[in-house]
Each structure stands twice: as C-alpha cells, then as structure tokens.
Amino acid sequence: MPEFTAPEPQTGGRPVILLGASNLTRDFPLILRLLQPSIGVPCDIYTALGHGRSYGNWSRLLHRALPGISRCDLWQALPTPDRISEQPLALLTDIGNDLIYGQSVDAIFSWVRLCLDQLQAIDARVTITLLPEFTLAKLSNLRFEMTRRLFFPKNPASLPDLIQKVVELNQRLTELAGDPRIRIVAPQPEWYGFDPIHYRVSQRARLWKTILTSWELENMEQQKVRNRLLDGWYAFTYLPPAVKRRWGKEIRSSQPTRMFADGSRISVY
C-alpha cells in the first residue's frame, strides 16, 4: 500500500468511483494496488462500500449502519463535468445484497439506474458485475435456511424465489450493455468456493484484474499483485465513512479520509 499523508485540499485527480459491499470492502487495497500503476496519474477515489451495504436503504451490520449507496453523500461530492480533465471510471459490484433483504428486482434496478444516471452525467466509463447464478443453484435448502434465519430472519424468501430474482436481475443488468459506456462482467465459477457470495482468496488478484481490464487501462493485464492477509482490515482501520450510525448515534468524518504520496485521495461515503 502506498504511503499516505494527512488529507489536504487538491484538485485535478482522475475520478474513480467504486461502489459495492463486502467483496469490494475486503479487497479494496488490492484494487488500489492494481489501479495506481495502470492509471499513471493522481486519482480521486470516491467509494461507497461496507459489509452488507444496500444500494437503496440504510443497512446495518451489528451496531454499525450505513446509508444506501444511491442516496449517500457521494453524489454531491463528485466534481462537475467542467472540472474533470480525464474520463471518470466507475465500478458497480455486490449488487445482490438487497435481494437477501427482501427487496424486489424493480426496486434494486431502480437504485442501480439512479447511480448510472448520475455517473452518465459526468460521462463515466462504467463496469457492472453480475450476480453468480451458478453458486446459488448449487446451494442446498438446508444451508440457505440456516443462513437466512441467522442473518436475515425478517426475509421470508425461499431459495427458489431468490434464484429466480437473481436471474431476473442479471437479465435487467445485462440489457444495460447496449450503452457503449457500460461494460458488463459475468462472474466465473472458479471465483467462488464453498461461500456462494464472496470471492475465493486464491482468485482475488486474478478476478479483479479481469473486472478492471474492462476499463481498458494501459498495463492492467501485466500487473502482478498478491492478496495480503490484512487487506480485509484496511477499510475498518483507515476508511471512516462520511456518515454512519453506531448504536443509533450518527457519526460524521471529514473527507477525503486518505491522501497518498502521489496526490491520489480517497473519499468514503
């Protein structure tokens, strides 16, 4: 991880917008190690991440709650088109959490569409990852029920219902590929192991390179990075979001929260 200094005002970095939940949160440092040599210029990274993150509503994990991605303060923080010198890059991933929360396909797609409308207003090049249909198809009813009752007891959905919604949502997302500024990346079976949602440790460097290659950055395919043991703790330790609730109390943190030696900055929402 590059050396960082205290945040200070700066303008002119290439905007990179990263939106997602647990996979993005856990692998965020690895993604930075892939991006920084490939972009080659200072970048302003705007991210909305967090385990269990919803694209539309406040979501809670234990005592911590975060606002919905499509409605958080990130969108007010993005630079206006006249202040952008290089085309912004954007990633939307981990879109399936809201299905587990019991949200409809229409509601989830509307939140994704809201994000896309705001990204297209700044002419961003967007990559969207689909949901892994094949991992859910292999999931037993017993294992699904144990997980649902433990983590999502208020969601009465059955496994067949969830699988059907995943298929429908993937179809809706795939149709977005008709826009030349949007790339759709389908997950591969080897990216997953026993866990049907989170990426395998051994595949993380390879799969993120595959996903980010859709941005057509120079030298991305040649980048060689490794997953590090403590990567998963980086977001907890160094990336306090602009707004969160802890035990119901709202806590605010100034942004950007990190600035690197090359002038790149990270703002978290």
PDB file of C-alpha atoms in Angstrom:
ATOM      1  CA  MET A   1       0.000   0.000   0.000  1.00  0.00           C
ATOM      2  CA  PRO A   2       1.424   3.419  -0.972  1.00  0.00           C
ATOM      3  CA  GLU A   3       2.494   5.757   1.800  1.00  0.00           C
ATOM      4  CA  PHE A   4      -0.227   8.186   2.839  1.00  0.00           C
ATOM      5  CA  THR A   5      -0.210  11.639   4.374  1.00  0.00           C
ATOM      6  CA  ALA A   6      -2.856  13.762   6.058  1.00  0.00           C
ATOM      7  CA  PRO A   7      -5.628  14.869   3.658  1.00  0.00           C
ATOM      8  CA  GLU A   8      -5.403  18.385   2.270  1.00  0.00           C
ATOM      9  CA  PRO A   9      -7.236  20.285  -0.458  1.00  0.00           C
ATOM     10  CA  GLN A  10      -6.326  19.366  -4.028  1.00  0.00           C
ATOM     11  CA  THR A  11      -7.988  19.335  -7.422  1.00  0.00           C
ATOM     12  CA  GLY A  12      -7.443  17.692 -10.778  1.00  0.00           C
ATOM     13  CA  GLY A  13      -7.265  13.970  -9.964  1.00  0.00           C
ATOM     14  CA  ARG A  14      -8.955  11.485 -12.287  1.00  0.00           C
ATOM     15  CA  PRO A  15     -12.268  10.454 -10.686  1.00  0.00           C
ATOM     16  CA  VAL A  16     -12.608   6.734  -9.865  1.00  0.00           C
ATOM     17  CA  ILE A  17     -15.950   5.716  -8.343  1.00  0.00           C
ATOM     18  CA  LEU A  18     -16.112   2.323  -6.595  1.00  0.00           C
ATOM     19  CA  LEU A  19     -19.499   1.108  -5.345  1.00  0.00           C
ATOM     20  CA  GLY A  20     -20.116  -2.179  -3.568  1.00  0.00           C
ATOM     21  CA  ALA A  21     -20.368  -4.176  -0.373  1.00  0.00           C
ATOM     22  CA  SER A  22     -18.340  -6.972   1.211  1.00  0.00           C
ATOM     23  CA  ASN A  23     -16.213  -8.096  -1.749  1.00  0.00           C
ATOM     24  CA  LEU A  24     -15.211  -4.523  -2.564  1.00  0.00           C
ATOM     25  CA  THR A  25     -14.553  -3.742   1.112  1.00  0.00           C
ATOM     26  CA  ARG A  26     -12.387  -6.787   1.685  1.00  0.00           C
ATOM     27  CA  ASP A  27     -10.331  -6.359  -1.499  1.00  0.00           C
ATOM     28  CA  PHE A  28     -10.119  -2.563  -1.619  1.00  0.00           C
ATOM     29  CA  PRO A  29      -6.332  -2.380  -1.017  1.00  0.00           C
ATOM     30  CA  LEU A  30      -5.716  -4.998  -3.707  1.00  0.00           C
ATOM     31  CA  ILE A  31      -7.783  -2.959  -6.155  1.00  0.00           C
ATOM     32  CA  LEU A  32      -5.706   0.129  -5.326  1.00  0.00           C
ATOM     33  CA  ARG A  33      -2.501  -1.801  -5.997  1.00  0.00           C
ATOM     34  CA  LEU A  34      -3.848  -2.753  -9.412  1.00  0.00           C
ATOM     35  CA  LEU A  35      -5.176   0.680 -10.307  1.00  0.00           C
ATOM     36  CA  GLN A  36      -2.448   3.099  -9.331  1.00  0.00           C
ATOM     37  CA  PRO A  37       0.295   1.826 -11.701  1.00  0.00           C
ATOM     38  CA  SER A  38      -2.234   1.434 -14.531  1.00  0.00           C
ATOM     39  CA  ILE A  39      -3.841   4.875 -14.267  1.00  0.00           C
ATOM     40  CA  GLY A  40      -0.455   6.559 -14.067  1.00  0.00           C
ATOM     41  CA  VAL A  41      -1.796   9.877 -12.738  1.00  0.00           C
ATOM     42  CA  PRO A  42      -3.164  11.009  -9.367  1.00  0.00           C
ATOM     43  CA  CYS A  43      -6.777   9.945  -8.951  1.00  0.00           C
ATOM     44  CA  ASP A  44      -9.633  10.971  -6.702  1.00  0.00           C
ATOM     45  CA  ILE A  45     -11.271   7.776  -5.470  1.00  0.00           C
ATOM     46  CA  TYR A  46     -14.873   8.115  -4.340  1.00  0.00           C
ATOM     47  CA  THR A  47     -16.207   4.959  -2.757  1.00  0.00           C
ATOM     48  CA  ALA A  48     -19.361   3.734  -1.067  1.00  0.00           C
ATOM     49  CA  LEU A  49     -18.622   0.332   0.434  1.00  0.00           C
ATOM     50  CA  GLY A  50     -19.190  -1.712   3.564  1.00  0.00           C
ATOM     51  CA  HIS A  51     -20.216  -5.219   4.542  1.00  0.00           C
ATOM     52  CA  GLY A  52     -23.930  -5.742   3.987  1.00  0.00           C
ATOM     53  CA  ARG A  53     -24.266  -2.455   2.078  1.00  0.00           C
ATOM     54  CA  SER A  54     -27.572  -1.760   0.333  1.00  0.00           C
ATOM     55  CA  TYR A  55     -27.913   0.201  -2.896  1.00  0.00           C
ATOM     56  CA  GLY A  56     -31.084   1.884  -1.699  1.00  0.00           C
ATOM     57  CA  ASN A  57     -31.724   1.776   2.047  1.00  0.00           C
ATOM     58  CA  TRP A  58     -29.827   2.144   5.287  1.00  0.00           C
ATOM     59  CA  SER A  59     -28.249  -1.226   6.125  1.00  0.00           C
ATOM     60  CA  ARG A  60     -26.987  -2.430   9.467  1.00  0.00           C
ATOM     61  CA  LEU A  61     -24.275  -4.880  10.445  1.00  0.00           C
ATOM     62  CA  LEU A  62     -24.179  -5.494  14.194  1.00  0.00           C
ATOM     63  CA  HIS A  63     -24.017  -1.982  15.737  1.00  0.00           C
ATOM     64  CA  ARG A  64     -22.985  -0.109  12.552  1.00  0.00           C
ATOM     65  CA  ALA A  65     -25.377   1.281   9.911  1.00  0.00           C
ATOM     66  CA  LEU A  66     -24.623   2.913   6.532  1.00  0.00           C
ATOM     67  CA  PRO A  67     -26.856   4.833   4.098  1.00  0.00           C
ATOM     68  CA  GLY A  68     -27.968   3.364   0.774  1.00  0.00           C
ATOM     69  CA  ILE A  69     -25.362   3.783  -1.964  1.00  0.00           C
ATOM     70  CA  SER A  70     -27.687   5.508  -4.434  1.00  0.00           C
ATOM     71  CA  ARG A  71     -28.702   8.066  -1.788  1.00  0.00           C
ATOM     72  CA  CYS A  72     -25.459   8.760   0.062  1.00  0.00           C
ATOM     73  CA  ASP A  73     -23.402  11.967   0.000  1.00  0.00           C
ATOM     74  CA  LEU A  74     -21.007  10.640  -2.643  1.00  0.00           C
ATOM     75  CA  TRP A  75     -23.122  12.070  -5.422  1.00  0.00           C
ATOM     76  CA  GLN A  76     -22.908  15.603  -4.063  1.00  0.00           C
ATOM     77  CA  ALA A  77     -19.124  15.243  -3.686  1.00  0.00           C
ATOM     78  CA  LEU A  78     -18.389  14.302  -7.309  1.00  0.00           C
ATOM     79  CA  PRO A  79     -16.806  17.057  -9.412  1.00  0.00           C
ATOM     80  CA  THR A  80     -18.880  18.794 -12.047  1.00  0.00           C
ATOM     81  CA  PRO A  81     -18.083  17.956 -15.709  1.00  0.00           C
ATOM     82  CA  ASP A  82     -16.269  21.260 -16.240  1.00  0.00           C
ATOM     83  CA  ARG A  83     -13.754  20.281 -13.510  1.00  0.00           C
ATOM     84  CA  ILE A  84     -12.957  16.840 -14.957  1.00  0.00           C
ATOM     85  CA  SER A  85      -9.954  16.579 -17.267  1.00  0.00           C
ATOM     86  CA  GLU A  86      -9.958  12.788 -17.794  1.00  0.00           C
ATOM     87  CA  GLN A  87     -12.909  10.437 -18.214  1.00  0.00           C
ATOM     88  CA  PRO A  88     -14.106   9.098 -14.850  1.00  0.00           C
ATOM     89  CA  LEU A  89     -14.072   5.358 -14.198  1.00  0.00           C
ATOM     90  CA  ALA A  90     -16.813   3.649 -12.205  1.00  0.00           C
ATOM     91  CA  LEU A  91     -17.489   0.171 -10.837  1.00  0.00           C
ATOM     92  CA  LEU A  92     -20.805  -1.184  -9.526  1.00  0.00           C
ATOM     93  CA  THR A  93     -20.451  -4.538  -7.810  1.00  0.00           C
ATOM     94  CA  ASP A  94     -22.018  -6.602  -4.964  1.00  0.00           C
ATOM     95  CA  ILE A  95     -25.494  -5.728  -6.212  1.00  0.00           C
ATOM     96  CA  GLY A  96     -27.221  -8.804  -4.762  1.00  0.00           C
ATOM     97  CA  ASN A  97     -27.372  -7.843  -1.078  1.00  0.00           C
ATOM     98  CA  ASP A  98     -30.766  -6.209  -1.440  1.00  0.00           C
ATOM     99  CA  LEU A  99     -32.299  -9.471  -2.646  1.00  0.00           C
ATOM    100  CA  ILE A 100     -31.347 -11.013   0.682  1.00  0.00           C
ATOM    101  CA  TYR A 101     -33.023  -8.052   2.399  1.00  0.00           C
ATOM    102  CA  GLY A 102     -36.241  -8.932   0.559  1.00  0.00           C
ATOM    103  CA  GLN A 103     -36.241  -6.089  -1.981  1.00  0.00           C
ATOM    104  CA  SER A 104     -37.868  -6.550  -5.387  1.00  0.00           C
ATOM    105  CA  VAL A 105     -35.940  -6.695  -8.646  1.00  0.00           C
ATOM    106  CA  ASP A 106     -37.678  -3.494  -9.777  1.00  0.00           C
ATOM    107  CA  ALA A 107     -36.586  -1.613  -6.652  1.00  0.00           C
ATOM    108  CA  ILE A 108     -32.960  -2.762  -6.898  1.00  0.00           C
ATOM    109  CA  PHE A 109     -32.739  -1.973 -10.588  1.00  0.00           C
ATOM    110  CA  SER A 110     -34.181   1.495  -9.971  1.00  0.00           C
ATOM    111  CA  TRP A 111     -31.395   2.165  -7.448  1.00  0.00           C
ATOM    112  CA  VAL A 112     -28.759   0.935  -9.890  1.00  0.00           C
ATOM    113  CA  ARG A 113     -30.338   3.088 -12.588  1.00  0.00           C
ATOM    114  CA  LEU A 114     -30.192   6.123 -10.274  1.00  0.00           C
ATOM    115  CA  CYS A 115     -26.456   5.551  -9.790  1.00  0.00           C
ATOM    116  CA  LEU A 116     -25.954   5.155 -13.542  1.00  0.00           C
ATOM    117  CA  ASP A 117     -27.864   8.348 -14.349  1.00  0.00           C
ATOM    118  CA  GLN A 118     -25.555  10.319 -12.073  1.00  0.00           C
ATOM    119  CA  LEU A 119     -22.455   8.599 -13.445  1.00  0.00           C
ATOM    120  CA  GLN A 120     -23.507   9.250 -17.022  1.00  0.00           C
ATOM    121  CA  ALA A 121     -23.981  12.918 -16.164  1.00  0.00           C
ATOM    122  CA  ILE A 122     -20.193  13.085 -15.795  1.00  0.00           C
ATOM    123  CA  ASP A 123     -19.589  10.753 -18.794  1.00  0.00           C
ATOM    124  CA  ALA A 124     -18.108   7.946 -16.693  1.00  0.00           C
ATOM    125  CA  ARG A 125     -16.942   4.660 -18.157  1.00  0.00           C
ATOM    126  CA  VAL A 126     -18.884   2.101 -16.107  1.00  0.00           C
ATOM    127  CA  THR A 127     -18.292  -1.546 -15.281  1.00  0.00           C
ATOM    128  CA  ILE A 128     -21.031  -3.653 -13.667  1.00  0.00           C
ATOM    129  CA  THR A 129     -20.526  -7.149 -12.283  1.00  0.00           C
ATOM    130  CA  LEU A 130     -23.394  -9.619 -12.473  1.00  0.00           C
ATOM    131  CA  LEU A 131     -24.606 -11.871  -9.676  1.00  0.00           C
ATOM    132  CA  PRO A 132     -23.359 -15.501  -9.511  1.00  0.00           C
ATOM    133  CA  GLU A 133     -26.399 -17.552 -10.550  1.00  0.00           C
ATOM    134  CA  PHE A 134     -24.467 -20.819 -10.593  1.00  0.00           C
ATOM    135  CA  THR A 135     -23.385 -20.664  -6.940  1.00  0.00           C
ATOM    136  CA  LEU A 136     -26.968 -20.280  -5.722  1.00  0.00           C
ATOM    137  CA  ALA A 137     -28.092 -23.127  -7.969  1.00  0.00           C
ATOM    138  CA  LYS A 138     -25.706 -25.409  -6.057  1.00  0.00           C
ATOM    139  CA  LEU A 139     -26.823 -24.190  -2.643  1.00  0.00           C
ATOM    140  CA  SER A 140     -28.832 -26.666  -0.571  1.00  0.00           C
ATOM    141  CA  ASN A 141     -32.136 -25.633   1.023  1.00  0.00           C
ATOM    142  CA  LEU A 142     -30.787 -26.546   4.458  1.00  0.00           C
ATOM    143  CA  ARG A 143     -27.734 -24.329   4.112  1.00  0.00           C
ATOM    144  CA  PHE A 144     -29.817 -21.477   2.703  1.00  0.00           C
ATOM    145  CA  GLU A 145     -32.349 -21.672   5.549  1.00  0.00           C
ATOM    146  CA  MET A 146     -29.632 -21.716   8.197  1.00  0.00           C
ATOM    147  CA  THR A 147     -28.033 -18.602   6.686  1.00  0.00           C
ATOM    148  CA  ARG A 148     -31.344 -16.801   6.208  1.00  0.00           C
ATOM    149  CA  ARG A 149     -32.602 -17.427   9.722  1.00  0.00           C
ATOM    150  CA  LEU A 150     -29.294 -16.444  11.283  1.00  0.00           C
ATOM    151  CA  PHE A 151     -28.586 -13.227   9.348  1.00  0.00           C
ATOM    152  CA  PHE A 152     -31.873 -12.248   7.651  1.00  0.00           C
ATOM    153  CA  PRO A 153     -34.719 -13.584   9.825  1.00  0.00           C
ATOM    154  CA  LYS A 154     -37.164 -10.929   8.577  1.00  0.00           C
ATOM    155  CA  ASN A 155     -36.827 -12.058   4.952  1.00  0.00           C
ATOM    156  CA  PRO A 156     -39.237 -14.946   4.286  1.00  0.00           C
ATOM    157  CA  ALA A 157     -37.913 -15.642   0.777  1.00  0.00           C
ATOM    158  CA  SER A 158     -37.328 -19.238  -0.287  1.00  0.00           C
ATOM    159  CA  LEU A 159     -34.263 -20.420  -2.176  1.00  0.00           C
ATOM    160  CA  PRO A 160     -36.182 -20.932  -5.470  1.00  0.00           C
ATOM    161  CA  ASP A 161     -37.602 -17.403  -5.129  1.00  0.00           C
ATOM    162  CA  LEU A 162     -34.132 -15.956  -4.566  1.00  0.00           C
ATOM    163  CA  ILE A 163     -32.673 -17.829  -7.541  1.00  0.00           C
ATOM    164  CA  GLN A 164     -35.463 -16.561  -9.784  1.00  0.00           C
ATOM    165  CA  LYS A 165     -34.856 -12.976  -8.671  1.00  0.00           C
ATOM    166  CA  VAL A 166     -31.108 -13.326  -9.311  1.00  0.00           C
ATOM    167  CA  VAL A 167     -31.826 -14.496 -12.858  1.00  0.00           C
ATOM    168  CA  GLU A 168     -34.247 -11.619 -13.445  1.00  0.00           C
ATOM    169  CA  LEU A 169     -31.883  -9.005 -12.035  1.00  0.00           C
ATOM    170  CA  ASN A 170     -28.990 -10.306 -14.134  1.00  0.00           C
ATOM    171  CA  GLN A 171     -31.163 -10.068 -17.221  1.00  0.00           C
ATOM    172  CA  ARG A 172     -32.046  -6.471 -16.438  1.00  0.00           C
ATOM    173  CA  LEU A 173     -28.408  -5.579 -15.801  1.00  0.00           C
ATOM    174  CA  THR A 174     -27.224  -7.329 -18.975  1.00  0.00           C
ATOM    175  CA  GLU A 175     -29.583  -5.209 -21.053  1.00  0.00           C
ATOM    176  CA  LEU A 176     -27.608  -2.140 -19.953  1.00  0.00           C
ATOM    177  CA  ALA A 177     -24.724  -3.299 -22.148  1.00  0.00           C
ATOM    178  CA  GLY A 178     -26.460  -1.611 -25.079  1.00  0.00           C
ATOM    179  CA  ASP A 179     -24.924   1.639 -23.811  1.00  0.00           C
ATOM    180  CA  PRO A 180     -21.353   1.888 -25.193  1.00  0.00           C
ATOM    181  CA  ARG A 181     -20.170   3.470 -21.922  1.00  0.00           C
ATOM    182  CA  ILE A 182     -21.205   0.413 -19.894  1.00  0.00           C
ATOM    183  CA  ARG A 183     -19.397  -2.930 -19.675  1.00  0.00           C
ATOM    184  CA  ILE A 184     -20.954  -5.989 -18.068  1.00  0.00           C
ATOM    185  CA  VAL A 185     -18.693  -8.596 -16.440  1.00  0.00           C
ATOM    186  CA  ALA A 186     -20.095 -12.044 -15.706  1.00  0.00           C
ATOM    187  CA  PRO A 187     -18.551 -13.854 -12.717  1.00  0.00           C
ATOM    188  CA  GLN A 188     -16.769 -17.138 -13.334  1.00  0.00           C
ATOM    189  CA  PRO A 189     -17.393 -20.368 -11.375  1.00  0.00           C
ATOM    190  CA  GLU A 190     -13.747 -20.610 -10.292  1.00  0.00           C
ATOM    191  CA  TRP A 191     -14.076 -17.283  -8.467  1.00  0.00           C
ATOM    192  CA  TYR A 192     -16.155 -18.969  -5.759  1.00  0.00           C
ATOM    193  CA  GLY A 193     -15.641 -21.849  -3.380  1.00  0.00           C
ATOM    194  CA  PHE A 194     -17.836 -23.033  -0.516  1.00  0.00           C
ATOM    195  CA  ASP A 195     -19.018 -19.468   0.069  1.00  0.00           C
ATOM    196  CA  PRO A 196     -21.607 -18.668  -2.651  1.00  0.00           C
ATOM    197  CA  ILE A 197     -21.261 -14.888  -2.279  1.00  0.00           C
ATOM    198  CA  HIS A 198     -17.650 -13.977  -1.502  1.00  0.00           C
ATOM    199  CA  TYR A 199     -14.680 -14.457  -3.792  1.00  0.00           C
ATOM    200  CA  ARG A 200     -12.106 -17.143  -3.070  1.00  0.00           C
ATOM    201  CA  VAL A 201      -8.862 -15.838  -1.587  1.00  0.00           C
ATOM    202  CA  SER A 202      -6.754 -17.611  -4.205  1.00  0.00           C
ATOM    203  CA  GLN A 203      -8.684 -15.960  -7.070  1.00  0.00           C
ATOM    204  CA  ARG A 204      -8.916 -12.357  -5.917  1.00  0.00           C
ATOM    205  CA  ALA A 205      -5.933 -10.877  -7.746  1.00  0.00           C
ATOM    206  CA  ARG A 206      -6.845 -12.646 -10.985  1.00  0.00           C
ATOM    207  CA  LEU A 207     -10.556 -11.832 -10.921  1.00  0.00           C
ATOM    208  CA  TRP A 208     -10.140  -8.151 -10.072  1.00  0.00           C
ATOM    209  CA  LYS A 209      -7.688  -7.819 -12.923  1.00  0.00           C
ATOM    210  CA  THR A 210     -10.336  -9.374 -15.189  1.00  0.00           C
ATOM    211  CA  ILE A 211     -13.003  -6.976 -13.936  1.00  0.00           C
ATOM    212  CA  LEU A 212     -10.853  -3.834 -14.158  1.00  0.00           C
ATOM    213  CA  THR A 213      -9.496  -4.732 -17.602  1.00  0.00           C
ATOM    214  CA  SER A 214     -12.879  -3.610 -18.937  1.00  0.00           C
ATOM    215  CA  TRP A 215     -11.729  -0.032 -18.315  1.00  0.00           C
ATOM    216  CA  GLU A 216      -9.039  -0.548 -20.978  1.00  0.00           C
ATOM    217  CA  LEU A 217      -6.254   0.853 -18.829  1.00  0.00           C
ATOM    218  CA  GLU A 218      -2.699   0.521 -20.063  1.00  0.00           C
ATOM    219  CA  ASN A 219      -0.649  -2.262 -18.488  1.00  0.00           C
ATOM    220  CA  MET A 220      -3.562  -3.621 -16.417  1.00  0.00           C
ATOM    221  CA  GLU A 221      -3.140  -7.129 -17.814  1.00  0.00           C
ATOM    222  CA  GLN A 222       0.573  -7.036 -16.961  1.00  0.00           C
ATOM    223  CA  GLN A 223       0.079  -6.010 -13.332  1.00  0.00           C
ATOM    224  CA  LYS A 224       1.237  -8.573 -10.784  1.00  0.00           C
ATOM    225  CA  VAL A 225      -0.213  -8.209  -7.307  1.00  0.00           C
ATOM    226  CA  ARG A 226      -0.870 -10.533  -4.419  1.00  0.00           C
ATOM    227  CA  ASN A 227      -3.621 -10.692  -1.888  1.00  0.00           C
ATOM    228  CA  ARG A 228      -2.332  -9.750   1.559  1.00  0.00           C
ATOM    229  CA  LEU A 229      -3.507 -11.179   4.837  1.00  0.00           C
ATOM    230  CA  LEU A 230      -4.502  -7.830   6.373  1.00  0.00           C
ATOM    231  CA  ASP A 231      -6.220  -6.369   3.285  1.00  0.00           C
ATOM    232  CA  GLY A 232      -9.625  -7.132   4.739  1.00  0.00           C
ATOM    233  CA  TRP A 233      -8.983  -4.865   7.734  1.00  0.00           C
ATOM    234  CA  TYR A 234      -7.914  -1.824   5.728  1.00  0.00           C
ATOM    235  CA  ALA A 235     -11.407  -0.369   5.356  1.00  0.00           C
ATOM    236  CA  PHE A 236     -12.161  -0.821   9.060  1.00  0.00           C
ATOM    237  CA  THR A 237      -8.880   0.802  10.096  1.00  0.00           C
ATOM    238  CA  TYR A 238      -8.275   3.587   7.598  1.00  0.00           C
ATOM    239  CA  LEU A 239     -11.541   4.409   5.812  1.00  0.00           C
ATOM    240  CA  PRO A 240     -14.131   6.017   8.120  1.00  0.00           C
ATOM    241  CA  PRO A 241     -17.198   6.946   6.022  1.00  0.00           C
ATOM    242  CA  ALA A 242     -18.585  10.459   5.841  1.00  0.00           C
ATOM    243  CA  VAL A 243     -21.747   9.349   7.652  1.00  0.00           C
ATOM    244  CA  LYS A 244     -22.557   6.258   9.682  1.00  0.00           C
ATOM    245  CA  ARG A 245     -24.619   5.307  12.688  1.00  0.00           C
ATOM    246  CA  ARG A 246     -23.113   3.465  15.631  1.00  0.00           C
ATOM    247  CA  TRP A 247     -25.576   2.146  18.171  1.00  0.00           C
ATOM    248  CA  GLY A 248     -28.077   4.562  16.582  1.00  0.00           C
ATOM    249  CA  LYS A 249     -25.883   7.646  17.033  1.00  0.00           C
ATOM    250  CA  GLU A 250     -24.842   9.476  13.856  1.00  0.00           C
ATOM    251  CA  ILE A 251     -21.090   9.917  13.378  1.00  0.00           C
ATOM    252  CA  ARG A 252     -19.547  12.115  10.684  1.00  0.00           C
ATOM    253  CA  SER A 253     -15.985  12.072   9.340  1.00  0.00           C
ATOM    254  CA  SER A 254     -14.402  14.693   7.083  1.00  0.00           C
ATOM    255  CA  GLN A 255     -13.452  13.676   3.562  1.00  0.00           C
ATOM    256  CA  PRO A 256     -11.156  12.861   1.856  1.00  0.00           C
ATOM    257  CA  THR A 257     -10.024  10.486   4.554  1.00  0.00           C
ATOM    258  CA  ARG A 258      -6.716   9.482   2.939  1.00  0.00           C
ATOM    259  CA  MET A 259      -4.166  11.127   0.655  1.00  0.00           C
ATOM    260  CA  PHE A 260      -1.224   9.288  -0.890  1.00  0.00           C
ATOM    261  CA  ALA A 261       2.249  10.492  -1.752  1.00  0.00           C
ATOM    262  CA  ASP A 262       1.395  10.736  -5.472  1.00  0.00           C
ATOM    263  CA  GLY A 263      -1.516  13.088  -4.719  1.00  0.00           C
ATOM    264  CA  SER A 264      -4.301  10.486  -5.002  1.00  0.00           C
ATOM    265  CA  ARG A 265      -7.116  10.788  -2.461  1.00  0.00           C
ATOM    266  CA  ILE A 266      -9.785   8.507  -1.054  1.00  0.00           C
ATOM    267  CA  SER A 267     -13.207   9.750  -0.004  1.00  0.00           C
ATOM    268  CA  VAL A 268     -15.623   7.308   1.614  1.00  0.00           C
ATOM    269  CA  TYR A 269     -19.407   7.667   1.789  1.00  0.00           C
TER     270      TYR A 269
END
